[in-house]
Coordinates of C-alpha atoms in Angstrom, one line a residue:
M5 CA 100.1 133.5 99.9
S6 CA 100.9 132.0 96.2
E7 CA 98.6 132.5 93.0
T8 CA 96.8 128.9 92.3
S9 CA 95.6 127.5 89.0
F10 CA 92.5 126.3 90.6
P11 CA 89.9 127.6 93.0
I12 CA 90.3 126.8 96.6
T13 CA 86.7 126.0 97.5
L14 CA 86.7 122.4 95.4
L15 CA 86.6 121.1 98.6
A16 CA 83.6 122.9 100.1
P17 CA 81.1 121.1 98.6
A18 CA 82.9 118.0 99.9
A19 CA 83.3 119.4 103.6
K20 CA 79.2 120.9 103.4
A21 CA 78.2 116.7 102.3
L22 CA 80.6 115.2 105.1
E23 CA 78.3 117.0 107.4
S24 CA 75.1 115.6 106.7
S25 CA 73.4 113.6 109.2
D26 CA 72.6 111.1 105.9
P27 CA 74.6 108.4 105.8
Q28 CA 73.8 107.9 101.8
V29 CA 75.1 111.8 101.5
R30 CA 77.9 111.1 103.2
A31 CA 78.9 107.8 101.0
E32 CA 78.4 109.8 98.1
A33 CA 80.9 112.3 99.1
F34 CA 83.4 109.7 99.8
A35 CA 82.7 108.0 96.7
R36 CA 83.4 111.4 94.4
M37 CA 86.1 112.0 96.4
A38 CA 87.7 108.1 95.8
E39 CA 87.2 108.7 92.2
E40 CA 89.1 112.5 92.4
A41 CA 91.8 110.6 94.1
L42 CA 92.3 108.0 91.3
E43 CA 92.5 110.4 88.8
L44 CA 94.8 112.4 89.9
A45 CA 97.0 109.1 91.2
K46 CA 96.6 108.5 87.2
Q47 CA 97.8 112.1 86.5
S48 CA 100.9 111.5 88.7
T49 CA 104.8 111.5 87.3
S50 CA 106.4 110.5 90.8
T51 CA 106.1 107.0 92.3
E52 CA 105.4 109.4 95.7
M53 CA 102.7 111.0 94.3
F54 CA 101.0 108.3 92.6
Q55 CA 101.0 106.3 96.4
F56 CA 99.7 109.1 98.1
W57 CA 96.9 109.5 95.9
G58 CA 96.2 105.9 95.3
S59 CA 95.9 105.2 99.4
L60 CA 93.7 108.1 99.3
H61 CA 91.8 106.6 96.8
E62 CA 91.4 103.4 98.9
D63 CA 90.3 105.1 102.3
F64 CA 87.8 106.8 100.4
H65 CA 86.6 103.8 98.7
A66 CA 86.6 101.9 102.2
E67 CA 84.1 104.6 104.0
A68 CA 82.0 104.9 101.3
V69 CA 81.3 101.1 101.2
A70 CA 81.6 101.2 105.2
L71 CA 78.6 103.8 105.3
L72 CA 76.3 102.2 102.3
A73 CA 77.0 98.6 104.5
P74 CA 73.7 97.8 105.7
Q75 CA 74.4 97.2 109.6
Q76 CA 74.7 93.8 110.8
P77 CA 73.2 93.2 114.3
K78 CA 75.5 92.1 116.9
K79 CA 75.7 88.6 117.6
R80 CA 75.4 87.3 121.3
R81 CA 78.2 84.7 122.2
W82 CA 76.9 82.0 124.7
F83 CA 79.5 81.2 126.9
R84 CA 79.5 77.8 128.8

């Protein structure tokens, strides 16, 4: 196993937050991960990594927004 310059436990707090039953806690975790992915995209030195982190940022952001959006009641359709 190779040595890394950062601790592998960086994702542990996010994983714990994502296990929460509280949508607000999960949304905050996704929002934080979206911020981190955006920062990594900005620091990318290749187009491929920029696209990878940018796409991940968009996915995390969309997940956070979906969790924070109030649940809309389903509209009943009445067919004639």
